[in-house]
XYZ file of C-alpha atoms in Angstrom:
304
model
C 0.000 0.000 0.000
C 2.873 2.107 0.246
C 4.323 1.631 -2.851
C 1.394 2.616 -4.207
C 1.710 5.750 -2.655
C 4.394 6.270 -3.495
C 3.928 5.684 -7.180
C 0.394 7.794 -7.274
C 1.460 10.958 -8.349
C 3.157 9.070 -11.622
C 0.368 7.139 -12.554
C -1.619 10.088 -12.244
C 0.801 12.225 -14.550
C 0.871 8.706 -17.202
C -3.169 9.165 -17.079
C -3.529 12.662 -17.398
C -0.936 12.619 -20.521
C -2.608 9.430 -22.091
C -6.155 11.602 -21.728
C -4.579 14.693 -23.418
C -3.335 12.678 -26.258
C -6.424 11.416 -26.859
C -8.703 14.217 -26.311
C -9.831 14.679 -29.918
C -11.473 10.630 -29.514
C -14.180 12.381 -26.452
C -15.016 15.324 -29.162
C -18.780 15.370 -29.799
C -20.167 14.119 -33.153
C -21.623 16.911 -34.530
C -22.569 18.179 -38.630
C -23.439 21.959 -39.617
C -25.196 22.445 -43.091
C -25.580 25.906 -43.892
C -27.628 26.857 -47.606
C -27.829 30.045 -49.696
C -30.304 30.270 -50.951
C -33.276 28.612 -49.277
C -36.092 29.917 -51.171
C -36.617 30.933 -55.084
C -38.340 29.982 -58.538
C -36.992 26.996 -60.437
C -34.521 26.284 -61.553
C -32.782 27.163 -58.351
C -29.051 27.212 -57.535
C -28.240 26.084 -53.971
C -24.910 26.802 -52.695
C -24.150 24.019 -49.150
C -21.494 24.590 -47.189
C -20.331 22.090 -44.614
C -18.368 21.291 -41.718
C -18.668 18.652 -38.580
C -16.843 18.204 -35.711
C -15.440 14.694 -33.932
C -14.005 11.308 -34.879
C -15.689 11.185 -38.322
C -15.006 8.511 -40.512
C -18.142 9.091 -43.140
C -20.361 11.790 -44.612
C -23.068 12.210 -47.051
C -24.715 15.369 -48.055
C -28.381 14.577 -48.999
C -30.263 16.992 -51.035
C -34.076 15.310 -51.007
C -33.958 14.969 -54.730
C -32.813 11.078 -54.393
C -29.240 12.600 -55.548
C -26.618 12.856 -52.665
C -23.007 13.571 -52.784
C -20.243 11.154 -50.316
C -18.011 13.544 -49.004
C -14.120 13.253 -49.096
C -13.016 13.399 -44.807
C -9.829 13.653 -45.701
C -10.315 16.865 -47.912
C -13.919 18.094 -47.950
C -14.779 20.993 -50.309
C -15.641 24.285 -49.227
C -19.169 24.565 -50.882
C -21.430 22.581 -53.149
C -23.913 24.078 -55.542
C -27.052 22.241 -56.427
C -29.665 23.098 -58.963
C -32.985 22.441 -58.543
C -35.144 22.285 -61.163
C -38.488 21.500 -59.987
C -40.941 23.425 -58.056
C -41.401 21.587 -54.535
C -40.290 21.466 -51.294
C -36.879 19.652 -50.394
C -34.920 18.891 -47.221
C -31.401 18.572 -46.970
C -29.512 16.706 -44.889
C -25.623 16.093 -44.016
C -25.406 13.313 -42.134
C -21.767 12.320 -40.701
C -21.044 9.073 -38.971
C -18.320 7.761 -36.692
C -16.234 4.037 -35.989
C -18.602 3.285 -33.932
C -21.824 3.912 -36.061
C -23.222 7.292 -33.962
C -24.261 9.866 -36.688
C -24.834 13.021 -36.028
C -27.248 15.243 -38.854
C -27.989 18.659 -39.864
C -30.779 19.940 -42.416
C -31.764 22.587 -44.375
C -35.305 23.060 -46.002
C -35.550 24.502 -49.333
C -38.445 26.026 -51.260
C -38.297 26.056 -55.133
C -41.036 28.157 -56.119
C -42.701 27.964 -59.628
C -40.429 28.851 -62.779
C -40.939 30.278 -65.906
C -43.342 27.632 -67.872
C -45.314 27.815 -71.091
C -47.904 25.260 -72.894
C -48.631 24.891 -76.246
C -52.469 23.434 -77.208
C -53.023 22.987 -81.083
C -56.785 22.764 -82.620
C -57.642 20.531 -84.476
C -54.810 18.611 -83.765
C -55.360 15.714 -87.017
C -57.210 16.318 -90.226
C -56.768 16.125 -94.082
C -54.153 18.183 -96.079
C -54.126 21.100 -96.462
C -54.767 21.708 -92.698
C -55.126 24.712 -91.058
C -54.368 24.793 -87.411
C -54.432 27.293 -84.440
C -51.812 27.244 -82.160
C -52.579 28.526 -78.574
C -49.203 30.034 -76.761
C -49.019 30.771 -73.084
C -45.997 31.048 -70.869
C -45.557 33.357 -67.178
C -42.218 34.286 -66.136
C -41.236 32.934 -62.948
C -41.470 35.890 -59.636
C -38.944 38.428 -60.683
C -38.550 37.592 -63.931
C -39.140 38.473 -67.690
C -39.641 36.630 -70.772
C -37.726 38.126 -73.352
C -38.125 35.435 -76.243
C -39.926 33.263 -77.517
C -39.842 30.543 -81.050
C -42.308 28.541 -82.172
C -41.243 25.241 -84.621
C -44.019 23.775 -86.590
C -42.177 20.672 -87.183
C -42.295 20.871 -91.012
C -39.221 23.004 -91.355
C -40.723 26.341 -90.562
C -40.382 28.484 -87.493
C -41.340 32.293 -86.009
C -39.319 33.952 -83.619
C -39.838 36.944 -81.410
C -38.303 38.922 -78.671
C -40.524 39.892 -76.118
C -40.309 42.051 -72.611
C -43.490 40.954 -70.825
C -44.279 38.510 -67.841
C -47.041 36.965 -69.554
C -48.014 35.704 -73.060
C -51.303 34.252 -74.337
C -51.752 34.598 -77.994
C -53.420 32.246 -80.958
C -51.201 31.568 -83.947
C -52.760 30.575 -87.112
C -50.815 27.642 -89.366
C -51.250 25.735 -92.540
C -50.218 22.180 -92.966
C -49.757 21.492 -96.609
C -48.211 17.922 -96.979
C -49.215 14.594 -95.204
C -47.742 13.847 -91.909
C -47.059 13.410 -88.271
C -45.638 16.779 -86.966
C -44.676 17.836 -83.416
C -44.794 21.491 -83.221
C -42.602 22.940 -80.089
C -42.541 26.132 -78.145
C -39.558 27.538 -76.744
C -39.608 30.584 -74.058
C -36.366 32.022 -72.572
C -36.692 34.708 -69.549
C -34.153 37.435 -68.308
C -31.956 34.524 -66.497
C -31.417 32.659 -69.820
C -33.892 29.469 -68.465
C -35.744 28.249 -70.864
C -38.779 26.364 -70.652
C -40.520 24.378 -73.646
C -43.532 22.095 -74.543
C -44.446 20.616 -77.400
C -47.763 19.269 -79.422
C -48.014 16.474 -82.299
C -50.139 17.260 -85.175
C -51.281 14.511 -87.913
C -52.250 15.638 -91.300
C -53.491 12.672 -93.517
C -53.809 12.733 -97.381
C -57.456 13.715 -98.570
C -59.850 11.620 -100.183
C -59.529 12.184 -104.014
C -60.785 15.382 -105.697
C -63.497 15.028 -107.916
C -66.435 16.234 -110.339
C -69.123 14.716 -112.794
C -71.123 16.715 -115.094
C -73.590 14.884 -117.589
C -75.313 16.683 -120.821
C -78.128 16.709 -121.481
C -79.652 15.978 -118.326
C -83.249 15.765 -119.543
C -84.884 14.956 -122.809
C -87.453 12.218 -124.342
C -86.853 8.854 -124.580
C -84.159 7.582 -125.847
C -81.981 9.663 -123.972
C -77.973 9.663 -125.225
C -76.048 11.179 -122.216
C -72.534 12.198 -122.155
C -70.640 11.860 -118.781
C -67.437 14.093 -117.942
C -65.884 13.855 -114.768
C -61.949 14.734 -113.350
C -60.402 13.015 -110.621
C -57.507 14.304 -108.511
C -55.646 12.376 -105.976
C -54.389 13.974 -102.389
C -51.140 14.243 -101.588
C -49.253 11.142 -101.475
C -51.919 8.978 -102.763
C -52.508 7.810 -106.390
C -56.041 7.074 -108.048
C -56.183 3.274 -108.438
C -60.142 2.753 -109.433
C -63.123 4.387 -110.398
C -66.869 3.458 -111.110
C -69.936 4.990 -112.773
C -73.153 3.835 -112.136
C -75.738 4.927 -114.216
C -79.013 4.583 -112.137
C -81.030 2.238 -114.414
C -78.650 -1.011 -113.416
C -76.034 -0.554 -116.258
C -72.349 0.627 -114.949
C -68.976 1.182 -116.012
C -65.399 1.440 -114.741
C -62.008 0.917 -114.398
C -58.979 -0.652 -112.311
C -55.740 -1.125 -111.791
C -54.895 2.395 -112.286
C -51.673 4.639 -110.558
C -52.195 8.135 -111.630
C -52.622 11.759 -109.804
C -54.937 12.827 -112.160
C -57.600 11.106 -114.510
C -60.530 12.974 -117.196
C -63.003 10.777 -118.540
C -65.664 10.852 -120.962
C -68.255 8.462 -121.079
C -71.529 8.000 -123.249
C -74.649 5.757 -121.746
C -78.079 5.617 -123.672
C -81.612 5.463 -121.655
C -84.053 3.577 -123.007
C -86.832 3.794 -120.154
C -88.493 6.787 -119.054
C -87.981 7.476 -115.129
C -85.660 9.537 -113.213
C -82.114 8.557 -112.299
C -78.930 9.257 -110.501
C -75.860 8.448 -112.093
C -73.258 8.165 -109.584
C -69.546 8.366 -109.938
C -67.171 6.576 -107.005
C -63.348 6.996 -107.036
C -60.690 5.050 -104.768
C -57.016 5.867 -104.243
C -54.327 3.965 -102.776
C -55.248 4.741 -99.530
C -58.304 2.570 -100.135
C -60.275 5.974 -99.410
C -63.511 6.703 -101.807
C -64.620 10.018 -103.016
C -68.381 10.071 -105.004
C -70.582 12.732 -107.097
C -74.083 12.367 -108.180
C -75.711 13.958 -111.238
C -79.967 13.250 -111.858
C -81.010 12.594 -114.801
C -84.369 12.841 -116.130
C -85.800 10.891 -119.354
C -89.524 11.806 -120.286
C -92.106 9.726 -122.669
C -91.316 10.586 -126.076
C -93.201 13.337 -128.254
């Protein structure tokens, strides 16, 4: 008992230097997130700056997208920037861990207000060539901003462009569609901060039935009745006429097939023997398999 006594003061001093040797192990855990900005319209830069305190062997910096970054321990950077790009509420979170599996965490809530949008509606949005269309444009600038441009692409090749100083636009744009086709037709809107927001619209044009006309001369008279038929097909717009009929009205017809032309003029003679009225009717198909049909009445009376 007296040598330990004696040797009390020097175990003490042993302790005491062990302790202060080791004093950064009895640090607290401990993570500070700081974020500039915390509020603003999309898209929104964040800058995060970091630091954390204790015998940290792990940290993640969270930002309540689903995207986080692992940060180096050994050299952690001074700030991270973050864009957010849609409107919502996030939270973010550092999160640092130790040897032993104690985390300590620190969060920041951010507020990513609405951004500078537009939509694009079309009307009608399908129907036969040519087709005219009316575009409807809208966009609002996000808080604090300005749209200053705007483009329009029709999807055929053609565009408009205009600048623009306004917070608002909501205008009707009238446009022809000429040729056959699926189009998607896109609008484009840039504000003061160079963000630019876009949607889009698909338009389909399909290839009319075929063009046509039938006259018939005389188209009254006493029995019998010689009539001459002229007609004039034209195909739509990637299509070809492949058939055509004429039917008479008293039973007799004529026709033809296997045709592959834009165009076609016909003239045709048919005799009426019987009195009564009739309607001679002309059909014409195209390689689309769509039919286009005239009528003409004709009227034979009893003989003088």
């Amino acid at each position: 008992m007296r040598k330990l006594k004696r040797y009390f003061p020097a175990i003490l001093m042993v302790v005491g230097l062990v302790l202060g040797g080791c004093a950064w192990l009895l640090r607290p855990l401990e993570a500070k997130l700081t974020a500039t900005p915390t509020s603003g319209p999309a898209p929104l830069d964040v800058e995060f700056k970091i630091s954390f305190t204790g015998a940290v062997t792990s940290a993640v910096l969270e930002f309540g997208t689903g995207d986080y970054l692992t940060i180096d321990i050994a050299n952690p950077p001074e700030s991270v920037v973050y864009r957010y790009d849609a409107q919502g509420q996030y939270t973010a979170r550092l999160v640092v861990q130790d040897a032993q599996g104690r985390t300590a965490t620190d969060s920041k809530t951010i507020a990513v207000l609405p951004g500078t949008s537009c939509s694009l509606g079309v009307t009608p949005a399908s129907g036969a060539a040519p087709l005219g269309v009316l575009f409807m444009v809208n966009a609002e600038a996000a808080s604090g901003r300005k749209i200053v441009y705007w483009k329009l692409e029709f999807g055929d090749g053609n565009e408009v462009e205009f600048t623009a100083d306004t917070t608002t636009l909501s205008l009707n744009f009238p446009y022809t569609y000429t040729d056959p086709g699926d189009y998607t037709a896109k609008l484009t809107v840039r504000d003061n901060t160079g963000f630019e927001a876009t949607s889009q619209v698909t338009v389909h044009v399909t290839t009319p039935p075929p063009t046509i006309s039938l006259s018939a001369s005389p188209t009254s008279g006493p029995v019998p009745l010689t009539v001459t038929f002229n007609f004039t097909a034209t195909a739509g717009a990637g299509a070809k006429i492949t058939k055509w009929t004429l039917l008479f009205g008293d039973g007799d017809f004529t026709g033809q097939e296997g045709l592959n032309v834009d165009t076609l003029t016909k003239t045709v003679t048919h005799d009426y023997t019987q009195t009564g009225s009739y309607t001679a009717t002309l059909r014409v198909w195209d390689s689309l398999n769509q039919m286009s049909e005239d009528t003409v009445d004709i009227e034979v009376t009893e003989a003088p």
